[in-house]
Amino acid sequence: MTLQTMIQILAGGLCKSILIFVLTLVGSMPLGLLVAFGRMSKFKPLSLFIKLYISIMRGTPLMLQLMVVFFCPYYLFGIRTGTHYRLVAVIIGFVINYAAYFAEIYRGGIEAIPMGQYEAAQVLGYSRARTFFTIVLPQVFKNILPAITNELITLVKDTSLAFAISYSEMFTLAKKIASSQSTLMPFVVAGVFYYVFNFVVAFGMERCEKKMAYYR
């Protein structure tokens, strides 16, 4: 196999890795905000349930969670899943895992907002919802951008864990080519692709941080 053919095959796998990345963000970031609300809820049963969920998601390997999501329909309900379910299982596993991490980031950002801002908004007649979405949330996103950037970079690399359930993203294809051709070159090419992917993500987030630094 020529280097050009190898790059073309891995580029196709990179597209699948990007798909995992994008769909995970679309699902986990809003879900993480809801989980953060549940974590800070004064309703104890809900708060304790969310704490348990976050503890399990952060305390067990993502690879294990992917395998549980993939095999659960069959072993618990006897439902046979086709190959199309692999992507669904990958996205579900990634979303519920990263939502737990984003929830704690959100919680830290929300709790860092001084109470005086809530009181000032109350004096101005703002409702709790309006206070949160127009005053608190913009500041939260500004403050948590560095932490979010770290999670995004980790997510880029974690997309390789989809190999655990044989979803053919870039790392899975690199392993197959390396095994069949007895060469490490696929891993070198995949490493370059991952680095470029991460560089683009880090560059984009750095630009966002500069745009959000409006008081500097």
mmCIF file of C-alpha atoms in Angstrom:
data_model
loop_
_atom_site.group_PDB
_atom_site.id
_atom_site.type_symbol
_atom_site.label_atom_id
_atom_site.label_comp_id
_atom_site.label_asym_id
_atom_site.label_seq_id
_atom_site.Cartn_x
_atom_site.Cartn_y
_atom_site.Cartn_z
ATOM 1 C CA MET A 1 0.000 0.000 0.000
ATOM 2 C CA THR A 2 1.358 3.392 -0.990
ATOM 3 C CA LEU A 3 1.618 6.304 1.421
ATOM 4 C CA GLN A 4 -0.912 8.273 -0.622
ATOM 5 C CA THR A 5 -3.489 5.475 -0.395
ATOM 6 C CA MET A 6 -2.858 5.167 3.328
ATOM 7 C CA ILE A 7 -3.395 8.908 3.833
ATOM 8 C CA GLN A 8 -6.640 8.790 1.839
ATOM 9 C CA ILE A 9 -7.989 5.911 3.939
ATOM 10 C CA LEU A 10 -7.022 7.595 7.214
ATOM 11 C CA ALA A 11 -8.493 10.897 6.011
ATOM 12 C CA GLY A 12 -11.813 9.084 5.669
ATOM 13 C CA GLY A 13 -11.387 7.861 9.244
ATOM 14 C CA LEU A 14 -10.567 11.407 10.325
ATOM 15 C CA CYS A 15 -13.952 12.538 8.990
ATOM 16 C CA LYS A 16 -15.609 9.972 11.276
ATOM 17 C CA SER A 17 -13.494 11.180 14.209
ATOM 18 C CA ILE A 18 -14.605 14.753 13.501
ATOM 19 C CA LEU A 19 -18.224 13.536 13.372
ATOM 20 C CA ILE A 20 -17.836 11.967 16.837
ATOM 21 C CA PHE A 21 -16.270 15.200 18.114
ATOM 22 C CA VAL A 22 -19.025 17.459 16.762
ATOM 23 C CA LEU A 23 -21.967 15.274 17.798
ATOM 24 C CA THR A 24 -20.488 14.829 21.277
ATOM 25 C CA LEU A 25 -20.229 18.591 21.723
ATOM 26 C CA VAL A 26 -23.752 19.194 20.412
ATOM 27 C CA GLY A 27 -25.138 16.674 22.884
ATOM 28 C CA SER A 28 -22.914 17.001 25.945
ATOM 29 C CA MET A 29 -22.614 20.776 26.374
ATOM 30 C CA PRO A 30 -26.356 21.523 26.798
ATOM 31 C CA LEU A 31 -26.856 18.262 28.718
ATOM 32 C CA GLY A 32 -23.973 19.242 31.004
ATOM 33 C CA LEU A 33 -25.760 22.494 31.840
ATOM 34 C CA LEU A 34 -28.901 20.589 32.816
ATOM 35 C CA VAL A 35 -26.821 18.170 34.895
ATOM 36 C CA ALA A 36 -25.164 21.144 36.628
ATOM 37 C CA PHE A 37 -28.608 22.524 37.525
ATOM 38 C CA GLY A 38 -29.541 19.128 38.972
ATOM 39 C CA ARG A 39 -26.270 18.969 40.889
ATOM 40 C CA MET A 40 -26.969 22.377 42.487
ATOM 41 C CA SER A 41 -30.654 21.642 43.108
ATOM 42 C CA LYS A 42 -31.989 22.036 46.636
ATOM 43 C CA PHE A 43 -34.126 18.945 46.029
ATOM 44 C CA LYS A 44 -31.893 16.418 47.788
ATOM 45 C CA PRO A 45 -32.951 13.200 45.981
ATOM 46 C CA LEU A 46 -32.220 14.817 42.610
ATOM 47 C CA SER A 47 -28.950 16.332 43.812
ATOM 48 C CA LEU A 48 -27.764 13.007 45.245
ATOM 49 C CA PHE A 49 -28.747 11.125 42.075
ATOM 50 C CA ILE A 50 -26.802 13.579 39.913
ATOM 51 C CA LYS A 51 -23.790 13.360 42.232
ATOM 52 C CA LEU A 52 -23.869 9.558 41.859
ATOM 53 C CA TYR A 53 -24.137 9.863 38.073
ATOM 54 C CA ILE A 54 -21.175 12.254 37.914
ATOM 55 C CA SER A 55 -19.161 10.041 40.242
ATOM 56 C CA ILE A 56 -19.758 6.958 38.056
ATOM 57 C CA MET A 57 -19.023 8.774 34.802
ATOM 58 C CA ARG A 58 -15.772 10.255 36.125
ATOM 59 C CA GLY A 59 -14.759 7.196 38.122
ATOM 60 C CA THR A 60 -14.993 4.539 35.399
ATOM 61 C CA PRO A 61 -13.127 4.324 32.064
ATOM 62 C CA LEU A 62 -14.851 5.772 29.004
ATOM 63 C CA MET A 63 -13.945 2.596 27.114
ATOM 64 C CA LEU A 64 -15.925 0.534 29.628
ATOM 65 C CA GLN A 65 -18.886 2.897 29.347
ATOM 66 C CA LEU A 66 -18.873 2.541 25.550
ATOM 67 C CA MET A 67 -18.936 -1.236 25.839
ATOM 68 C CA VAL A 68 -21.798 -1.122 28.347
ATOM 69 C CA VAL A 69 -23.856 1.145 26.073
ATOM 70 C CA PHE A 70 -23.134 -1.066 23.057
ATOM 71 C CA PHE A 71 -23.851 -4.452 24.655
ATOM 72 C CA CYS A 72 -26.684 -3.478 27.035
ATOM 73 C CA PRO A 73 -29.544 -3.734 24.495
ATOM 74 C CA TYR A 74 -28.675 -7.373 23.824
ATOM 75 C CA TYR A 75 -27.703 -8.621 27.283
ATOM 76 C CA LEU A 76 -30.487 -6.804 29.156
ATOM 77 C CA PHE A 77 -33.350 -6.834 26.649
ATOM 78 C CA GLY A 78 -32.333 -9.411 24.046
ATOM 79 C CA ILE A 79 -32.357 -6.766 21.298
ATOM 80 C CA ARG A 80 -29.989 -7.508 18.433
ATOM 81 C CA THR A 81 -28.328 -4.371 17.119
ATOM 82 C CA GLY A 82 -26.865 -3.921 13.654
ATOM 83 C CA THR A 83 -23.632 -2.273 12.617
ATOM 84 C CA HIS A 84 -25.428 1.084 12.354
ATOM 85 C CA TYR A 85 -25.826 1.044 16.144
ATOM 86 C CA ARG A 86 -22.061 1.339 16.645
ATOM 87 C CA LEU A 87 -22.063 5.060 15.890
ATOM 88 C CA VAL A 88 -25.178 5.567 18.035
ATOM 89 C CA ALA A 89 -23.514 3.758 20.946
ATOM 90 C CA VAL A 90 -20.329 5.802 20.514
ATOM 91 C CA ILE A 91 -22.243 9.094 20.596
ATOM 92 C CA ILE A 92 -24.395 8.060 23.577
ATOM 93 C CA GLY A 93 -21.324 6.914 25.511
ATOM 94 C CA PHE A 94 -19.343 10.053 24.753
ATOM 95 C CA VAL A 95 -22.243 12.415 25.446
ATOM 96 C CA ILE A 96 -23.147 11.004 28.872
ATOM 97 C CA ASN A 97 -19.466 10.870 29.841
ATOM 98 C CA TYR A 98 -18.531 14.381 28.775
ATOM 99 C CA ALA A 99 -21.788 15.864 30.103
ATOM 100 C CA ALA A 100 -20.593 14.892 33.594
ATOM 101 C CA TYR A 101 -17.288 16.725 33.116
ATOM 102 C CA PHE A 102 -18.919 19.777 31.565
ATOM 103 C CA ALA A 103 -21.460 19.837 34.412
ATOM 104 C CA GLU A 104 -18.719 20.242 37.004
ATOM 105 C CA ILE A 105 -17.053 22.935 34.909
ATOM 106 C CA TYR A 106 -20.367 24.793 34.620
ATOM 107 C CA ARG A 107 -21.002 24.402 38.340
ATOM 108 C CA GLY A 108 -17.623 25.881 39.193
ATOM 109 C CA GLY A 109 -18.248 28.804 36.855
ATOM 110 C CA ILE A 110 -21.746 29.488 38.202
ATOM 111 C CA GLU A 111 -20.695 29.311 41.833
ATOM 112 C CA ALA A 112 -17.810 31.720 41.124
ATOM 113 C CA ILE A 113 -20.238 34.536 40.253
ATOM 114 C CA PRO A 114 -20.527 36.928 43.253
ATOM 115 C CA MET A 115 -23.895 36.936 45.024
ATOM 116 C CA GLY A 116 -23.933 40.734 44.716
ATOM 117 C CA GLN A 117 -24.739 40.383 41.024
ATOM 118 C CA TYR A 118 -27.829 38.310 41.773
ATOM 119 C CA GLU A 119 -28.918 40.854 44.383
ATOM 120 C CA ALA A 120 -28.362 43.779 41.999
ATOM 121 C CA ALA A 121 -30.428 42.046 39.317
ATOM 122 C CA GLN A 122 -33.192 41.425 41.865
ATOM 123 C CA VAL A 123 -33.222 45.134 42.771
ATOM 124 C CA LEU A 124 -33.577 45.963 39.061
ATOM 125 C CA GLY A 125 -36.605 43.696 38.867
ATOM 126 C CA TYR A 126 -35.011 40.901 36.834
ATOM 127 C CA SER A 127 -36.560 37.455 37.118
ATOM 128 C CA ARG A 128 -34.332 34.543 38.120
ATOM 129 C CA ALA A 129 -34.374 33.175 34.562
ATOM 130 C CA ARG A 130 -33.515 36.548 33.013
ATOM 131 C CA THR A 131 -30.776 37.103 35.578
ATOM 132 C CA PHE A 132 -29.200 33.760 34.758
ATOM 133 C CA PHE A 133 -29.351 33.945 30.964
ATOM 134 C CA THR A 134 -28.495 37.631 30.493
ATOM 135 C CA ILE A 135 -26.070 38.290 33.361
ATOM 136 C CA VAL A 136 -24.706 35.078 34.827
ATOM 137 C CA LEU A 137 -24.368 32.699 31.861
ATOM 138 C CA PRO A 138 -22.277 35.035 29.631
ATOM 139 C CA GLN A 139 -19.807 35.518 32.484
ATOM 140 C CA VAL A 140 -19.750 31.786 33.187
ATOM 141 C CA PHE A 141 -18.796 30.955 29.597
ATOM 142 C CA LYS A 142 -16.104 33.615 29.651
ATOM 143 C CA ASN A 143 -14.601 32.231 32.868
ATOM 144 C CA ILE A 144 -14.736 28.545 31.940
ATOM 145 C CA LEU A 145 -13.293 28.796 28.418
ATOM 146 C CA PRO A 146 -9.783 27.579 29.463
ATOM 147 C CA ALA A 147 -11.301 24.528 31.192
ATOM 148 C CA ILE A 148 -13.568 23.873 28.209
ATOM 149 C CA THR A 149 -10.534 24.068 25.906
ATOM 150 C CA ASN A 150 -8.784 21.363 27.928
ATOM 151 C CA GLU A 151 -11.849 19.116 27.661
ATOM 152 C CA LEU A 152 -12.101 19.664 23.896
ATOM 153 C CA ILE A 153 -8.450 18.704 23.414
ATOM 154 C CA THR A 154 -9.020 15.594 25.510
ATOM 155 C CA LEU A 155 -12.138 14.792 23.464
ATOM 156 C CA VAL A 156 -10.148 14.919 20.212
ATOM 157 C CA LYS A 157 -7.821 12.240 21.557
ATOM 158 C CA ASP A 158 -10.617 10.240 23.186
ATOM 159 C CA THR A 159 -12.344 9.746 19.830
ATOM 160 C CA SER A 160 -9.779 6.970 19.319
ATOM 161 C CA LEU A 161 -11.544 4.970 22.057
ATOM 162 C CA ALA A 162 -14.341 4.204 19.592
ATOM 163 C CA PHE A 163 -12.147 1.282 18.516
ATOM 164 C CA ALA A 164 -13.381 -0.507 21.667
ATOM 165 C CA ILE A 165 -16.636 -1.332 19.872
ATOM 166 C CA SER A 166 -15.032 -1.603 16.417
ATOM 167 C CA TYR A 167 -16.294 1.675 15.023
ATOM 168 C CA SER A 168 -14.047 2.494 12.077
ATOM 169 C CA GLU A 169 -12.737 5.923 12.999
ATOM 170 C CA MET A 170 -9.169 6.956 12.253
ATOM 171 C CA PHE A 171 -7.348 5.040 14.996
ATOM 172 C CA THR A 172 -9.229 1.808 14.210
ATOM 173 C CA LEU A 173 -8.275 2.111 10.542
ATOM 174 C CA ALA A 174 -4.658 2.847 11.478
ATOM 175 C CA LYS A 175 -4.550 -0.342 13.564
ATOM 176 C CA LYS A 176 -5.993 -2.412 10.717
ATOM 177 C CA ILE A 177 -3.528 -1.042 8.172
ATOM 178 C CA ALA A 178 -0.577 -1.431 10.546
ATOM 179 C CA SER A 179 -1.561 -5.053 11.211
ATOM 180 C CA SER A 180 -2.053 -5.974 7.559
ATOM 181 C CA GLN A 181 1.016 -4.114 6.241
ATOM 182 C CA SER A 182 3.346 -4.734 9.216
ATOM 183 C CA THR A 183 4.346 -1.075 9.444
ATOM 184 C CA LEU A 184 4.123 1.744 11.973
ATOM 185 C CA MET A 185 3.564 4.371 9.293
ATOM 186 C CA PRO A 186 -0.266 4.422 9.758
ATOM 187 C CA PHE A 187 0.227 5.403 13.395
ATOM 188 C CA VAL A 188 2.628 8.178 12.370
ATOM 189 C CA VAL A 189 0.107 9.532 9.858
ATOM 190 C CA ALA A 190 -2.737 9.237 12.403
ATOM 191 C CA GLY A 191 -0.590 11.041 14.983
ATOM 192 C CA VAL A 192 -0.043 13.921 12.567
ATOM 193 C CA PHE A 193 -3.769 14.089 11.828
ATOM 194 C CA TYR A 194 -4.613 14.143 15.572
ATOM 195 C CA TYR A 195 -2.040 16.866 16.179
ATOM 196 C CA VAL A 196 -3.408 19.052 13.371
ATOM 197 C CA PHE A 197 -6.970 18.449 14.612
ATOM 198 C CA ASN A 198 -5.978 19.492 18.125
ATOM 199 C CA PHE A 199 -4.031 22.480 16.840
ATOM 200 C CA VAL A 200 -7.099 23.766 14.975
ATOM 201 C CA VAL A 201 -9.309 23.272 18.049
ATOM 202 C CA ALA A 202 -6.796 24.988 20.372
ATOM 203 C CA PHE A 203 -6.336 27.863 17.909
ATOM 204 C CA GLY A 204 -10.093 28.362 17.585
ATOM 205 C CA MET A 205 -10.605 28.348 21.344
ATOM 206 C CA GLU A 206 -7.705 30.777 21.837
ATOM 207 C CA ARG A 207 -9.402 33.160 19.418
ATOM 208 C CA CYS A 208 -12.630 32.802 21.385
ATOM 209 C CA GLU A 209 -10.809 33.590 24.630
ATOM 210 C CA LYS A 210 -9.317 36.748 23.118
ATOM 211 C CA LYS A 211 -12.725 37.900 21.865
ATOM 212 C CA MET A 212 -14.252 37.251 25.293
ATOM 213 C CA ALA A 213 -11.485 39.162 27.127
ATOM 214 C CA TYR A 214 -13.335 42.458 26.675
ATOM 215 C CA TYR A 215 -12.174 43.963 30.011
ATOM 216 C CA ARG A 216 -8.459 43.586 29.307
#
